Coordinates of C-alpha atoms in Angstrom, one line a residue:
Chain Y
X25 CA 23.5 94.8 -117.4
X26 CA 24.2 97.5 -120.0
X27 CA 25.9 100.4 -119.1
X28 CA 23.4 103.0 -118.7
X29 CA 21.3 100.3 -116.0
X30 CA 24.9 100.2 -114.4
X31 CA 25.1 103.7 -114.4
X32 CA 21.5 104.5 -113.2
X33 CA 21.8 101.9 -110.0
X34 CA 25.0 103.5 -109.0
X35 CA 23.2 106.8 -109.0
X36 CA 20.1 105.6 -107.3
X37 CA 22.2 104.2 -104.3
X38 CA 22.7 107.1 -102.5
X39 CA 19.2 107.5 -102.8
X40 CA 18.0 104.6 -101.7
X41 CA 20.1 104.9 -98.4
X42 CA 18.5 108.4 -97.6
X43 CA 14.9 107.1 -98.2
X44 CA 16.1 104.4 -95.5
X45 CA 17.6 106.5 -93.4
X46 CA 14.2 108.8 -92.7
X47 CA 11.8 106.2 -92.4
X48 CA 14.0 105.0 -89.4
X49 CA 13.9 108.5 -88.0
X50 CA 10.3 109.1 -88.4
X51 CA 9.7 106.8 -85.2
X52 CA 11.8 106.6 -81.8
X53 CA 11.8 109.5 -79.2
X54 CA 10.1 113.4 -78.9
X55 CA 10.0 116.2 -76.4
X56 CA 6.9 117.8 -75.9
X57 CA 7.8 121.6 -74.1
X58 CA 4.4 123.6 -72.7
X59 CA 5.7 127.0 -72.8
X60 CA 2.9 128.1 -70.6
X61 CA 3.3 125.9 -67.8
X62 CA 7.4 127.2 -67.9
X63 CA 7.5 129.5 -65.0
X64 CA 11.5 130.2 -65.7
X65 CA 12.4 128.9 -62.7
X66 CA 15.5 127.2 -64.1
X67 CA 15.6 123.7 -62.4
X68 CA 16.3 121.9 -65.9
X69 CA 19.2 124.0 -66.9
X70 CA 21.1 123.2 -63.7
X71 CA 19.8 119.4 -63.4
X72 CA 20.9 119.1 -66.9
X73 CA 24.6 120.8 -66.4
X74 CA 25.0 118.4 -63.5
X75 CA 24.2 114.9 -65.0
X76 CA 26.1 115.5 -67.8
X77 CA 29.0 117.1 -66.6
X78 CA 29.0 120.6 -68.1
X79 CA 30.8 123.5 -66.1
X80 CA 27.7 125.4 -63.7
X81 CA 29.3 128.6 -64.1
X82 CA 30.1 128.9 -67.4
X83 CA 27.7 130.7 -69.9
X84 CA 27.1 127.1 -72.3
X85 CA 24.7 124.7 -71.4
X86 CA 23.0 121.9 -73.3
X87 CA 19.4 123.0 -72.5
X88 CA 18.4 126.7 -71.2
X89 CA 15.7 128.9 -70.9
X90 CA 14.8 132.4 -73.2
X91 CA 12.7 134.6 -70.9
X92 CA 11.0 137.0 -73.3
X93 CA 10.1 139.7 -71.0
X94 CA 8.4 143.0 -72.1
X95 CA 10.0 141.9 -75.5
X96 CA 13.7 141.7 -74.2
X97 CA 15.6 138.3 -74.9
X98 CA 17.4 137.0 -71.5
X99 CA 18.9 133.7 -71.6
X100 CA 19.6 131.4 -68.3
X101 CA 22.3 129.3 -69.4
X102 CA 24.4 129.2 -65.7
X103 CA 23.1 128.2 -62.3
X104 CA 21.9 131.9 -61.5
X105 CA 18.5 132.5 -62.6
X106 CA 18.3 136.2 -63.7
X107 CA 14.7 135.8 -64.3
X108 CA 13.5 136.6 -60.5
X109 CA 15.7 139.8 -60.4
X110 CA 13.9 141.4 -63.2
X111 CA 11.1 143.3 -62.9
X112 CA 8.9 143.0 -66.3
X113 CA 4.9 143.3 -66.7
X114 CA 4.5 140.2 -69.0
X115 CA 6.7 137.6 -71.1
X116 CA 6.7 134.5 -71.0
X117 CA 9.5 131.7 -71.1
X118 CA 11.0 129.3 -73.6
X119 CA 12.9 126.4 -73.1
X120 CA 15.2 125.4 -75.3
X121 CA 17.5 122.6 -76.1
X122 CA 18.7 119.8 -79.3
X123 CA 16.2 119.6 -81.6
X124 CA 17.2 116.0 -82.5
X125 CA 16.1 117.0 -86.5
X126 CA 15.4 114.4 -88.6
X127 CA 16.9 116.2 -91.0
X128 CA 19.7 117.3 -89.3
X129 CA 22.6 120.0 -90.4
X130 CA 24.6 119.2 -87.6
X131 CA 24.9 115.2 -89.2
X132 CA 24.5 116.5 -92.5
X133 CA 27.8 118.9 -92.5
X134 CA 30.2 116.8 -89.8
X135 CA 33.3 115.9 -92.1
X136 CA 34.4 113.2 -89.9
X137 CA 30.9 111.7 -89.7
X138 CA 30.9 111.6 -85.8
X139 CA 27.2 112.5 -85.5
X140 CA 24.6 110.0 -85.9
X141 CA 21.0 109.2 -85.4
X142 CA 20.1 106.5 -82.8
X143 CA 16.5 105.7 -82.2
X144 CA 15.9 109.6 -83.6
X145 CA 18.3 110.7 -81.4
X146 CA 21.1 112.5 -82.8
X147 CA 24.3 111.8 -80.8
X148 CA 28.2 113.1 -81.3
X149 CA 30.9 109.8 -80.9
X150 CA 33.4 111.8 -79.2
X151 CA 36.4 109.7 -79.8
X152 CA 35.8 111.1 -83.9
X153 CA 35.0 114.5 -82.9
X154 CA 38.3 116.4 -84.2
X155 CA 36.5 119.6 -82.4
X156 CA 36.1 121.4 -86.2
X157 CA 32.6 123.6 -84.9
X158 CA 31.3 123.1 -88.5
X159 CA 28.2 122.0 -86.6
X160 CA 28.2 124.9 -84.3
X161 CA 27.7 127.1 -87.8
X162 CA 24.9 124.5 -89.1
X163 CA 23.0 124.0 -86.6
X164 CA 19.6 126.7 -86.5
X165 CA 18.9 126.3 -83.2
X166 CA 22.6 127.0 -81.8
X167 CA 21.9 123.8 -79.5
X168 CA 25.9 122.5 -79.9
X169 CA 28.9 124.2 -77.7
X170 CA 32.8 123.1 -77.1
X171 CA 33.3 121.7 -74.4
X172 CA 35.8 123.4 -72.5
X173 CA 37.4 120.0 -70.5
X174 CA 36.9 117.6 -73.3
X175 CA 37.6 120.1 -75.9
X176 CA 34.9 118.3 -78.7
X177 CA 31.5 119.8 -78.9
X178 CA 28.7 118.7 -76.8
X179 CA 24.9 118.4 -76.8
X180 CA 21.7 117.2 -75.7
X181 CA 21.5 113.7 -76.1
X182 CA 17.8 113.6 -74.8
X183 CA 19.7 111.6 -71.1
X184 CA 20.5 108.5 -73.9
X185 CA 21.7 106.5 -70.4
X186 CA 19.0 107.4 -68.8
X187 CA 16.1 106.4 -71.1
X188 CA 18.4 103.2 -71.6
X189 CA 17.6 102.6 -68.5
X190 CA 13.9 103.6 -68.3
X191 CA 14.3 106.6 -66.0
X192 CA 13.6 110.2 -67.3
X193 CA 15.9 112.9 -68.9
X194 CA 17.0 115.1 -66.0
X195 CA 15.5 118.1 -67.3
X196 CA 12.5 116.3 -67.8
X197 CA 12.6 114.8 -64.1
X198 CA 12.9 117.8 -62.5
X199 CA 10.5 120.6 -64.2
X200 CA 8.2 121.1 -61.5
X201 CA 5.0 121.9 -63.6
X202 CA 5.6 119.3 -66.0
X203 CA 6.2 121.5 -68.7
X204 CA 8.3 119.1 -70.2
X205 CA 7.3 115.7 -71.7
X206 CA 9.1 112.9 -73.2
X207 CA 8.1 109.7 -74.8
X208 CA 8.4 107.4 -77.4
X209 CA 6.6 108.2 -80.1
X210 CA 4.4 105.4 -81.2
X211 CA 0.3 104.4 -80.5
X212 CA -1.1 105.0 -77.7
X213 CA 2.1 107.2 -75.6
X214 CA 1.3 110.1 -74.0
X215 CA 3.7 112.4 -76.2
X216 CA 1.9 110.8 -79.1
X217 CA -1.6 111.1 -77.7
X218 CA -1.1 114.8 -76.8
X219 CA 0.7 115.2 -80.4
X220 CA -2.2 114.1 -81.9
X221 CA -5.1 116.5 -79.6
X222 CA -3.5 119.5 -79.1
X223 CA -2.2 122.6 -81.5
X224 CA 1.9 122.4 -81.7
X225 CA 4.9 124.4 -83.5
X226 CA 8.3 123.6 -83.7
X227 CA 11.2 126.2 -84.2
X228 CA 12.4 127.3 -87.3
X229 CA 10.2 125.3 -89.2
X230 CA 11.4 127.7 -92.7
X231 CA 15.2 125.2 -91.8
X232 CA 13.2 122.0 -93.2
X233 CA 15.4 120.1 -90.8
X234 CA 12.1 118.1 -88.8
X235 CA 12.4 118.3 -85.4
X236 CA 11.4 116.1 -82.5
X237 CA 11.2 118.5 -80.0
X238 CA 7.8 120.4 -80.4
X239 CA 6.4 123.2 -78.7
X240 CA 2.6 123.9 -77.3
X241 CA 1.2 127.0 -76.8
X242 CA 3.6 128.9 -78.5
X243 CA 1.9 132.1 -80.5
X244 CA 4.7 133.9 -81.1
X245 CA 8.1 133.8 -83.4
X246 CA 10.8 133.4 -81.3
X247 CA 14.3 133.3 -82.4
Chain K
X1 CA 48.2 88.4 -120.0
X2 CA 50.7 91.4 -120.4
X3 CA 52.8 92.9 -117.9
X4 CA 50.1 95.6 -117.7
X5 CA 47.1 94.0 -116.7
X6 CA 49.1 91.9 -113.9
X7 CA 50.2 95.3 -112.8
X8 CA 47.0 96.6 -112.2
X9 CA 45.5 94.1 -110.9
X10 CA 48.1 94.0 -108.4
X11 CA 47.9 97.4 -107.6
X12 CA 44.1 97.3 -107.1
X13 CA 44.4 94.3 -104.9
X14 CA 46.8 96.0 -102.8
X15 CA 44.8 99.3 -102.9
X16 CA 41.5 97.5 -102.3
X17 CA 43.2 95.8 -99.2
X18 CA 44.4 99.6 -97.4
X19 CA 41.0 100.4 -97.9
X20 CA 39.3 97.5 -95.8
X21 CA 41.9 97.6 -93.5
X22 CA 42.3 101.5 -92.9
X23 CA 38.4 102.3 -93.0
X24 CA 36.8 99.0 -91.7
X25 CA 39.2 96.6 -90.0
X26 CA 41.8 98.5 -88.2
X27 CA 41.9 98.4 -84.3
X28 CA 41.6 102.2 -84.0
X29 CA 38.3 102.7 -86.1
X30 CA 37.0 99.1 -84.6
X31 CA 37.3 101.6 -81.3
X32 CA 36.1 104.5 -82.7
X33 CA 32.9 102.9 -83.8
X34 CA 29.6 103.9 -83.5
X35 CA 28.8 100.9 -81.9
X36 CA 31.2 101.3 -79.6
X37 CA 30.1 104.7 -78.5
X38 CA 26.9 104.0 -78.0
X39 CA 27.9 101.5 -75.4
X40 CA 30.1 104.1 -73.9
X41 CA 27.0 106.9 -74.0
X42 CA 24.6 103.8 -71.9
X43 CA 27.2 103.4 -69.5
X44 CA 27.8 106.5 -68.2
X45 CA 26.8 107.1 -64.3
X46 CA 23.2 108.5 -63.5
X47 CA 23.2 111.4 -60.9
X48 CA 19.6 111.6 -60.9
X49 CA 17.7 108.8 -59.2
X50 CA 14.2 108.9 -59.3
X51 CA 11.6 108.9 -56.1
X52 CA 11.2 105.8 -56.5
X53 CA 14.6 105.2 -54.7
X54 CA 13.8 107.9 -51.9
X55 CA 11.2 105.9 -51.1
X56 CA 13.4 103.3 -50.3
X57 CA 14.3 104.6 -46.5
X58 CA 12.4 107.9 -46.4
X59 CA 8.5 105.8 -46.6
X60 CA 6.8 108.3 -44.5
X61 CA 8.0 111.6 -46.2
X62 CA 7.2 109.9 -49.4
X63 CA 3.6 109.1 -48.2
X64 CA 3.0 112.7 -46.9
X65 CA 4.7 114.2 -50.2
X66 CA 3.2 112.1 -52.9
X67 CA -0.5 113.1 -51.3
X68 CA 0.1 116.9 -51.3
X69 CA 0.0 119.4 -53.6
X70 CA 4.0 119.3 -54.3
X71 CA 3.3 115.5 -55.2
X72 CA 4.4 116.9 -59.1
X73 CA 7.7 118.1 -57.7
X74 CA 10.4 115.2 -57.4
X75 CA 12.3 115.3 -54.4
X76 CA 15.5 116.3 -56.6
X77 CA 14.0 119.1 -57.2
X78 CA 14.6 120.7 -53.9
X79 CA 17.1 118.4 -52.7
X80 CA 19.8 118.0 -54.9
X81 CA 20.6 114.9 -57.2
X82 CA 20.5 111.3 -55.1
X83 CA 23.3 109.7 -56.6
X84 CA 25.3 110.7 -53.8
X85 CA 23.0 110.7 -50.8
X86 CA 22.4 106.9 -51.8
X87 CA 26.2 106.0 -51.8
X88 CA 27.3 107.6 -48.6
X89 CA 24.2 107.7 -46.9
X90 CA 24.7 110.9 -44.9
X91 CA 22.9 114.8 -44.0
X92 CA 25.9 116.1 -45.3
X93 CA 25.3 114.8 -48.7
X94 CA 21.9 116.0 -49.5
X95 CA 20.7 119.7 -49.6
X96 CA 18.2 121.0 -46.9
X97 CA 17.4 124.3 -47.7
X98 CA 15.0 126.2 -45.7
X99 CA 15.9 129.8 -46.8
X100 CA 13.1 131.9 -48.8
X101 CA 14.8 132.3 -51.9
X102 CA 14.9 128.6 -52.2
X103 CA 11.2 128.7 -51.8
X104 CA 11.0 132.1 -54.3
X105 CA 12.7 130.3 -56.9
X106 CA 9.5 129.2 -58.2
X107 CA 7.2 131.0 -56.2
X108 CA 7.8 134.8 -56.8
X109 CA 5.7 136.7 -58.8
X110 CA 7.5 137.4 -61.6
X111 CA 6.5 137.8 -65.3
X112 CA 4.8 134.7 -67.5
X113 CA 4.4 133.0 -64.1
X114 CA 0.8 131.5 -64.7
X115 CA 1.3 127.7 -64.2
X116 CA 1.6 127.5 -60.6
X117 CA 0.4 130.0 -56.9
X118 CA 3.2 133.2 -56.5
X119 CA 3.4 135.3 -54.1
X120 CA 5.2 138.6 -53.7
X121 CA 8.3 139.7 -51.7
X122 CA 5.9 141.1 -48.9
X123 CA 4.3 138.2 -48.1
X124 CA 5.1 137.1 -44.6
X125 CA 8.3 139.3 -45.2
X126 CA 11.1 137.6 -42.7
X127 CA 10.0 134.9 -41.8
X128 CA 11.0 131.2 -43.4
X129 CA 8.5 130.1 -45.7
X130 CA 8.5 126.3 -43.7
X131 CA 7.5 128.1 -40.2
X132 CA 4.0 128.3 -41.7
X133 CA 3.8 125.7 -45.2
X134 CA 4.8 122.3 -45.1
X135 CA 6.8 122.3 -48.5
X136 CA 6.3 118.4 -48.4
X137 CA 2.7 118.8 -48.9

């Protein structure tokens, strides 16, 4: 081996493992969220706060809801829903929570490398976490927080012990209208099936960062 | 072989040794791993048991619930997560509400509320919902 081939296969490495890195990615887990059959009715945000142990009162939550009514953002990220108190002629609501990108910022910017993909999940080893919010500034979707006991930042982690153990995310459990669906994405699931059928966005798509959390029926921008 | 070269060879083994042993071998990353964490992440408690555990003990609910038109609704919904109720077994530890604004949570008419039947604040104004509607059917 000369030293340009020397020189080429060190550069190519890096490359190599990326290339690896996003075929794994492309398969494993995906939220499908109908934002017509969201009535704002909030059950996921508390159900969520609960199994994972994030303050009810305070204003950060891991999942929440953007009611977009008569054009006015209102966010339910506590256990009060401020949606039935507010008297507005149309809107509609948008549920929101980690995008798990396969391309994400949030992995892509951590100096400590404490985030990490997992079946396409994206989860934050909290014995690294050193609680720098680099993430918080990365992430597009503004789906990370500090927690306030465990001082690290948090996030969805799409229930990882739950699905381990073949029950449901919480949020996902309790949405009463089924708005929310989760699944494995391979041949023949029901996420994939209705992935493949219906007419789907995900947010921000301009961020290049490949979500797994896509959205139906959603006409317009939202934030 | 000079002085040198035994030098740096030394040094490198010495420095290639840290290396392993700060960043790969040493009990505190060994702990910190990612393997590691993912053990920790799938074995933290569920709160939120599924129907299929209310079943359990509460058959004939289940039977009435899961052929009426709430059958979509899990019983958490309404009452609160299971974890608890299934440990201690006791009213106390399970949430019966039977006020209206539990009811009006989802069913007032509010804004971009298509999916599912509303009604307004004037309907049957003061009395509890469950006088007249089953909410397990």
């Amino acid at each position: 081996m000369n030293r340009r081939d020397f020189l080429k296969l060190i550069l190519s490495l890096p490359l190599a493992s990326v290339s690896i890195a996003s075929l794994k990615s492309s398969k494993g887990y995906a939220m499908i969220i109908d934002v017509e059959k969201c009535i704002g009715c909030g059950r996921c945000v508390i159900a969520c706060k609960i199994e994972n142990g994030v303050p009810l009162e305070l204003p950060i939550s891991r999942t929440w809801i953007e009611g977009y009514l008569d054009g006015k953002k209102i966010v339910m990220n506590t256990k009060d829903n401020p949606f039935i108190k507010i008297k507005a002629k149309n809107g509609f609501f948008v549920p929101k929570l980690c995008n798990h990108c396969s391309n994400a910022p949030c992995v892509n910017v951590c100096p400590v490398s404490a985030r990490f993909h997992v079946d396409g999940i994206v989860l934050v080893n909290k014995d690294v976490c050193i609680g720098c919010k680099y993430c918080i500034i990365a992430c597009p979707y503004g789906a990370t927080f500090v927690h306030p006991e465990e001082k690290v930042t948090d996030k969805c982690t799409f229930c990882y012990h739950r699905i381990r153990r073949g029950l449901k995310p919480a949020c996902v459990l309790v949405c009463p209208t089924g708005a929310r669906k989760f699944g494995e994405l391979k041949e023949g699931s029901e996420v994939y099936e209705i992935l493949k059928s219906k007419r789907f966005s995900v947010l921000k798509p301009e961020a290049g960062t490949n979500p797994r959390v896509f959205y139906l029926n959603l006409d317009t921008v939202v934030e | 072989m000079k002085a040198w070269q035994i030098v740096l060879i030394f040094a490198i083994l010495v420095y290639g040794a840290l290396y392993v042993y700060t960043f790969h071998l040493s009990p505190v990353v060994k702990e910190r791993s990612v393997e590691n964490w993912v053990e920790k992440e799938k074995e933290r408690k569920v709160s939120f048991v599924q129907s299929e555990v209310c079943r359990e003990c509460h058959l004939k609910v289940y039977r009435t619930w899961i052929s009426g038109n709430h059958s979509s609704v899990e019983c958490e919904v309404c009452h609160g997560y299971g974890a608890e109720h299934v440990k201690l077994r006791t009213k106390e530890s399970v949430i019966v509400e039977k006020s209206r604004d539990s009811c009006l949570i989802c069913h007032k008419e509010i804004a971009g509320r298509t999916a599912i039947k509303v009604v307004d604040e004037g309907h049957g104004s003061g009395v509890i919902c469950t006088y007249c509607h089953d909410p397990h059917r």
